[in-house]
Short mmCIF file of C-alpha atoms and ligand atoms in Angstrom, two decimals:
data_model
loop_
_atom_site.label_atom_id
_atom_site.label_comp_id
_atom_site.label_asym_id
_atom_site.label_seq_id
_atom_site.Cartn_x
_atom_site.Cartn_y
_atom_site.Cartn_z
CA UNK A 411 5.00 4.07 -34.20
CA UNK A 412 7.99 1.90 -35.28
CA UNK A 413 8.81 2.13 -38.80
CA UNK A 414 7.28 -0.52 -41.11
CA UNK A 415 10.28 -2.26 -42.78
CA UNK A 416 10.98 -1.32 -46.45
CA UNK A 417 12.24 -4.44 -48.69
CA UNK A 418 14.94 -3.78 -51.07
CA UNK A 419 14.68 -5.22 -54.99
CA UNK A 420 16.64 -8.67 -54.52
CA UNK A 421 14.25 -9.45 -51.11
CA UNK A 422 10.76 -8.89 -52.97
CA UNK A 423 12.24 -10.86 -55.70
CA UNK A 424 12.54 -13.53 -53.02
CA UNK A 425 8.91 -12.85 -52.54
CA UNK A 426 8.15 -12.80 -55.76
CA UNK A 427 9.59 -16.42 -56.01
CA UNK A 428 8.09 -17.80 -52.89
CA UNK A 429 4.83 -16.02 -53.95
CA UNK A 430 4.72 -17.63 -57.41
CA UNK A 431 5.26 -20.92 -56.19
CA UNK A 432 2.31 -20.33 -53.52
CA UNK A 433 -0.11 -19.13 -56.28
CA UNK A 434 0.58 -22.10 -58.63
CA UNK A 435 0.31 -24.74 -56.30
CA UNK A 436 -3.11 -22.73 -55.02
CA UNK A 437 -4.33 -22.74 -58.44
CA UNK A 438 -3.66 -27.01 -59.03
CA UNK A 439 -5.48 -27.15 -55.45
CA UNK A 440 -8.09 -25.40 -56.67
CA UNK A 441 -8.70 -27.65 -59.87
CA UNK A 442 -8.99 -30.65 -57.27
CA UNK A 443 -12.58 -29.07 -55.82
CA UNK A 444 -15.14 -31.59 -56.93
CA UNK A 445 -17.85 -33.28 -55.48
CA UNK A 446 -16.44 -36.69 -52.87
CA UNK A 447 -12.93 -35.41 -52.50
CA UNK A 448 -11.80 -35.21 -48.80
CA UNK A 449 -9.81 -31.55 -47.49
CA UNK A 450 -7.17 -33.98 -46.52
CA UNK A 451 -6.48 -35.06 -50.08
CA UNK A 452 -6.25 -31.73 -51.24
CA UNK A 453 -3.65 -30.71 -48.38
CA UNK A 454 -1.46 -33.85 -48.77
CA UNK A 455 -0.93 -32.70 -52.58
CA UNK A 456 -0.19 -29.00 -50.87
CA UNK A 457 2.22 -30.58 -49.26
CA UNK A 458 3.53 -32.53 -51.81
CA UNK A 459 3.94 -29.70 -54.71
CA UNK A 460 5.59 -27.60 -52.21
CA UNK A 461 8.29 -29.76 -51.41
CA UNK A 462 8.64 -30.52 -55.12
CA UNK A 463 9.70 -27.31 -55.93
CA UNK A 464 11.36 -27.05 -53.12
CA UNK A 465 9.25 -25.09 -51.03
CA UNK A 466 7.88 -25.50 -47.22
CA UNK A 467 4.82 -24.85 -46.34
CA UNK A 468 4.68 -22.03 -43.79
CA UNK A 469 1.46 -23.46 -42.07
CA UNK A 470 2.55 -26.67 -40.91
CA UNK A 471 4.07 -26.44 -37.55
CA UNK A 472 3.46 -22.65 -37.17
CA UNK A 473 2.16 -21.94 -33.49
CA UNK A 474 1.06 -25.66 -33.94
CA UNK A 475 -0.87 -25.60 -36.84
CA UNK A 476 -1.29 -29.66 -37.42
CA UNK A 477 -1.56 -29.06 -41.42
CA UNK A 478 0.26 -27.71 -45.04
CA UNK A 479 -2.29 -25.23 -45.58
CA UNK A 480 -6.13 -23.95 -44.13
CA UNK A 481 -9.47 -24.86 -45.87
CA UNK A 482 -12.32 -23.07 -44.91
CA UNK A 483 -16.05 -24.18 -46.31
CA UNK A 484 -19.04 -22.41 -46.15
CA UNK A 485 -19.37 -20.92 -42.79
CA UNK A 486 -15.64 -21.15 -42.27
CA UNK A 487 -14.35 -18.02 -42.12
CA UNK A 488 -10.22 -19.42 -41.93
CA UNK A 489 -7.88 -21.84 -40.84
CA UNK A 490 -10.16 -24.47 -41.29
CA UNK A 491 -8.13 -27.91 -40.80
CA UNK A 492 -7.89 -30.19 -43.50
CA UNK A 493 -9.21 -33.56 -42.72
CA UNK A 494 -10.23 -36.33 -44.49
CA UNK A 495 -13.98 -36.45 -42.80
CA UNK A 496 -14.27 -33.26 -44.29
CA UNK A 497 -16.18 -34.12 -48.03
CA UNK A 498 -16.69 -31.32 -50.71
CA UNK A 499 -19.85 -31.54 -51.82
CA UNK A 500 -22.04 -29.81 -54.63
CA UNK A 501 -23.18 -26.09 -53.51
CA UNK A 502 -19.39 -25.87 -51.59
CA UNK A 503 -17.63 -22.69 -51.36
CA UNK A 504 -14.28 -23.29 -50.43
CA UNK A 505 -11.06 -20.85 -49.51
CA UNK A 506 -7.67 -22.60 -49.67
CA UNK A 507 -5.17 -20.21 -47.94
CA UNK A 508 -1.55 -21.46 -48.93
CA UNK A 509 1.84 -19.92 -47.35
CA UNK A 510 5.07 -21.05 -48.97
CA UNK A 511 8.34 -20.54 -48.05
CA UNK A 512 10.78 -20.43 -50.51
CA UNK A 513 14.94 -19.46 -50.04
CA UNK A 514 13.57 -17.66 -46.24
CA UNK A 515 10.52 -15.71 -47.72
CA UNK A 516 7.22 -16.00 -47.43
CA UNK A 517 4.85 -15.83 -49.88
CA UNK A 518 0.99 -15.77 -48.52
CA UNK A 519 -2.48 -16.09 -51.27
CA UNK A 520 -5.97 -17.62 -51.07
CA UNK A 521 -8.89 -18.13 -53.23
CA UNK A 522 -11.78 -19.02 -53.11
CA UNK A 523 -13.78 -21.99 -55.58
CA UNK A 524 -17.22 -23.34 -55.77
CA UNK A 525 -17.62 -26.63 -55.68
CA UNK A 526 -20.64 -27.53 -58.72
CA UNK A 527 -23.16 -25.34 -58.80
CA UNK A 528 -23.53 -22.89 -55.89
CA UNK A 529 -26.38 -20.81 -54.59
CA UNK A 530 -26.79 -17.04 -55.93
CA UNK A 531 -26.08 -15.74 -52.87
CA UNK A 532 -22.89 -18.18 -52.46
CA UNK A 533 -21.44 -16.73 -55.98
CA UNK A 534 -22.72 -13.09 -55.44
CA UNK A 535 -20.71 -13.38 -51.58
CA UNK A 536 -17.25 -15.07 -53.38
CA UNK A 537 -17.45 -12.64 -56.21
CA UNK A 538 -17.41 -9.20 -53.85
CA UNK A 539 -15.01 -10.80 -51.53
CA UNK A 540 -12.73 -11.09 -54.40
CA UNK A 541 -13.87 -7.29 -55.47
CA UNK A 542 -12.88 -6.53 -51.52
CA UNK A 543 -10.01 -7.43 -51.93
CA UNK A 544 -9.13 -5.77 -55.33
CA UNK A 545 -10.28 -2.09 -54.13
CA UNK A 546 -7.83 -2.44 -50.89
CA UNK A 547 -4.83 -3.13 -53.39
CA UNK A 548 -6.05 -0.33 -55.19
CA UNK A 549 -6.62 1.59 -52.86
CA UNK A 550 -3.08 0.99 -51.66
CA UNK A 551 -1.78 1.76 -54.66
CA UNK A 552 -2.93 5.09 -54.11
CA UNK A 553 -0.58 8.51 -54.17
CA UNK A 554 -0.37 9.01 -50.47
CA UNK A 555 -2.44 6.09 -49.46
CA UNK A 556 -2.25 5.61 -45.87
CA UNK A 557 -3.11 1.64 -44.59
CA UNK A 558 -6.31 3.07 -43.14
CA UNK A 559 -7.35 2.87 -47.19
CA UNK A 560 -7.42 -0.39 -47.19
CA UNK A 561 -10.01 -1.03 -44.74
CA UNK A 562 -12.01 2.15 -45.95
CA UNK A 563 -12.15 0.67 -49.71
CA UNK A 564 -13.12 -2.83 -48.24
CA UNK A 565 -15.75 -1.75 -46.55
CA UNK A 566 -17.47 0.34 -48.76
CA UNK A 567 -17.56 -2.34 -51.01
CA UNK A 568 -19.21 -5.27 -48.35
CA UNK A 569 -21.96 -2.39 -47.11
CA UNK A 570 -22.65 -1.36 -51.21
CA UNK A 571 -23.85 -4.98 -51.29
CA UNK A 572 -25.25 -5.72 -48.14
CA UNK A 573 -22.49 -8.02 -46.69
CA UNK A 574 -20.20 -7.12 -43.51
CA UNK A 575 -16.40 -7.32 -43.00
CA UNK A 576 -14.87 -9.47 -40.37
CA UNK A 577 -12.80 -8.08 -37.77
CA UNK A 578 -11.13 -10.85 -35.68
CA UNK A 579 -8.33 -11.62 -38.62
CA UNK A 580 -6.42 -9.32 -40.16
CA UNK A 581 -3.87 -8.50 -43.09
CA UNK A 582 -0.11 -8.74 -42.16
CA UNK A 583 3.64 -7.42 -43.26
CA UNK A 584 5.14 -10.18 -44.59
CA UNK A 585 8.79 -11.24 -45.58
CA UNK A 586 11.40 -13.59 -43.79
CA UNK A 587 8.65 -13.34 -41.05
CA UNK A 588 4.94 -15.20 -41.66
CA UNK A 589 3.32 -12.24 -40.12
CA UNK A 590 5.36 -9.08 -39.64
CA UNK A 591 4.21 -5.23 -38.72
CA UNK A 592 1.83 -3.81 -39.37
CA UNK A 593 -1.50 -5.61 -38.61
CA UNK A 594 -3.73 -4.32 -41.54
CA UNK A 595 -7.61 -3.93 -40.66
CA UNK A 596 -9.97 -4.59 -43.79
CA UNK A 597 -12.74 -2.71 -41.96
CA UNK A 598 -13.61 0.82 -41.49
CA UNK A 599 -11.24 2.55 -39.12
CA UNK A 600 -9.18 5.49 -38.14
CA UNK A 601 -6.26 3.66 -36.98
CA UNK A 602 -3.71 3.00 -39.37
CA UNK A 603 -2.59 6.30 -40.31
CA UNK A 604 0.65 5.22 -41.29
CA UNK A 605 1.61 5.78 -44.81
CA UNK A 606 2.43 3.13 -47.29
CA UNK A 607 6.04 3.06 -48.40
CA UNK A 608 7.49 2.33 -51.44
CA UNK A 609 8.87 -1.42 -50.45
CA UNK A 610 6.67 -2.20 -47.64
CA UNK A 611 5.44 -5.29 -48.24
CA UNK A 612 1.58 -6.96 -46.87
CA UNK A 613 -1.16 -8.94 -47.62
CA UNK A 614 -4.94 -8.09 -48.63
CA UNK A 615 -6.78 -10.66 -47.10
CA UNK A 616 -10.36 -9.43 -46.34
CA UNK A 617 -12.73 -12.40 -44.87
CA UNK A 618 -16.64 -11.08 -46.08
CA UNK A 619 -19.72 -12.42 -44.45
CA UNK A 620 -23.11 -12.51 -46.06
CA UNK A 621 -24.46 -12.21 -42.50
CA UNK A 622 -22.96 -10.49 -39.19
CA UNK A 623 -19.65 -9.77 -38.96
CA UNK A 624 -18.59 -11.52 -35.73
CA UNK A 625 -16.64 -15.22 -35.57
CA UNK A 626 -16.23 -17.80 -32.90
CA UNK A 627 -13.32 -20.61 -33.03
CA UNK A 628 -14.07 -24.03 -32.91
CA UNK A 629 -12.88 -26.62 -30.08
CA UNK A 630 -9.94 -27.68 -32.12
CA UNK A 631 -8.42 -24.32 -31.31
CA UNK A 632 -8.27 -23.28 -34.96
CA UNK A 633 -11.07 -23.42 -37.11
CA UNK A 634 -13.06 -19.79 -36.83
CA UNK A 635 -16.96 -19.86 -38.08
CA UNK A 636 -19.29 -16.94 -38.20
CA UNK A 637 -21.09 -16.65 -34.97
CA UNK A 638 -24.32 -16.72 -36.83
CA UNK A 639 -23.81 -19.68 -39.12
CA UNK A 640 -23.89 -17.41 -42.24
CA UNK A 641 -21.50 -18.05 -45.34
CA UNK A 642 -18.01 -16.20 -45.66
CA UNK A 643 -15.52 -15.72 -48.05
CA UNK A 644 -12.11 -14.42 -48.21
CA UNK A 645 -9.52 -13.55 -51.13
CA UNK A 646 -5.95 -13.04 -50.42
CA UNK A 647 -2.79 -11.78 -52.32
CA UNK A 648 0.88 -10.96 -51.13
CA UNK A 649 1.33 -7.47 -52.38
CA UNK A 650 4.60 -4.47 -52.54
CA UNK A 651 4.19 -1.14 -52.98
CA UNK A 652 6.30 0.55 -55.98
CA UNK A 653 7.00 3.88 -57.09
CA UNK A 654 3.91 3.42 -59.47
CA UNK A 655 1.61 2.09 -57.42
CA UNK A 656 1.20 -1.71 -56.13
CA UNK A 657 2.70 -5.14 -58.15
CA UNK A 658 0.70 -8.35 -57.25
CA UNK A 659 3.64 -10.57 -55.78
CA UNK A 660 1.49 -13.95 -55.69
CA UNK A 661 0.73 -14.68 -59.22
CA UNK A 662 1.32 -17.69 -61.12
CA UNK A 663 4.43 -17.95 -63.62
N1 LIG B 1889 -2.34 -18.01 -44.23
C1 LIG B 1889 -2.99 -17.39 -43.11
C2 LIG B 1889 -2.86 -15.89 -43.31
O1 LIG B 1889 -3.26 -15.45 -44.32
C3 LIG B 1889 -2.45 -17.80 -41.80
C4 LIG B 1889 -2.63 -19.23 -41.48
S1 LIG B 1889 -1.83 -19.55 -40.02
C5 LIG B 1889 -2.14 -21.17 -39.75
O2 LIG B 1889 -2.31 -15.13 -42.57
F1 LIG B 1889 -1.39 -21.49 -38.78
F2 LIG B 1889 -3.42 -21.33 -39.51
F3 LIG B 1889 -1.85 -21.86 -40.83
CO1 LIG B 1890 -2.01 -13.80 -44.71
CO1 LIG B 1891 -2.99 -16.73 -46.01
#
């Protein structure tokens, strides 16, 4: 297995940069989520804040992705295209997966918000996504975690509460490269032996389905739905691993 590269201090700052830029514009994004707003709105001031801070969004362009960012609603499970046919309405859940680049380095992070008021099983899906994703950064944080954690943690979480874990996307290195070694599964699995170095830097990015686990992709050649119409959710942060454990490289400043 080829070594997983190790970042040195002044290339995760980079990160760190690219990945606070990502998570601030994500968070303003987020705030535009109400009721009669169109996903194309919401991209075009993606776009916009990136290039104000002088930032490029990764997306756009990227094995001809038309769009700054993805938003995915309801039974999108990712890389849903923004459009402006698409409407948020009330009862919404809706990811918005930005990528920014900023001086050559990525910085990758997601969310998810609910649009009004949402369903119980909406909220209770969006709120163990997001606890998914926590317990595989903790579990990477680990003393001798090996990336297998990840997945492990994930999953343990989805099946406690009755929801499954998709398997057709995955977590990714990340760095002057979008998606770099190693591909990181968020499900159970006995692949990814590999220990986690101190420097290796990946995203947590697990997509959680409140039915079965399996997706399709739309016409457009993009958006991916669950096969069985059932919600999904997914939570995503840019993370390192450190001599203590794991730092969080996609917050806001
Ligand atoms: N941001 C997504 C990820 O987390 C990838 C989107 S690729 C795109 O890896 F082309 F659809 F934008
Ligand atoms: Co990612
Ligand atoms: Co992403």
């Amino acid at each position: 297995m080829a070594r997983i590269k190790v970042k040195n201090a002044k290339e995760i700052e980079l990160i760190r940069d690219a990945g606070a830029l990502a998570a601030e514009t994500l968070i303003r994004a987020g705030e535009m989520c109400k009721p009669g707003i169109n996903t194309l709105e919401i991209d075009e001031f993606i776009g916009d804040y990136t290039r104000k801070h002088k930032g490029i969004s990764a997306c756009k362009g990227y094995h001809g992705y038309p769009r700054y960012a993805c938003i995915s609603i309801n039974e999108v499970v990712c890389h849903g295209i923004p459009n402006a046919n698409t409407i948020l309405k009330d009862g919404d859940i809706v990811n918005i997966d930005i990528t920014t680049i900023l001086q050559g380095y990525h910085g990758d992070t997601s969310a998810m918000f609910c649009v009004g008021k949402v369903s119980k099983l909406a909220k209770d899906l969006v709120d163990t996504a997001k606890f998914c994703m926590e317990e595989g950064i903790r579990a990477a944080g680990e003393v001798g975690a090996r990336y297998w954690d990840i997945g492990n943690a994930i999953q343990d979480i989805a099946d406690e509460n009755g929801f499954s874990v998709v398997e057709d996307y995955c977590g990714h290195g990340i760095g002057r490269g979008f998606h770099e070694e190693p591909t990181i599964f968020h499900f159970r699995n006995n692949a990814l032996k590999q220990f986690i170095e101190v420097g290796n830097v990946f995203t947590v990015e697990p997509m959680i389905n409140a039915g079965r686990p399996g997706t399709k992709t739309l016409r457009d050649g993009w958006t991916a739905v669950t096969s069985d119409g059932s919600l999904s959710a997914q939570w995503e942060h840019t993370i390192v691993r450190t001599k203590d454990g794991i730092e969080i490289l996609t917050l806001p400043r």
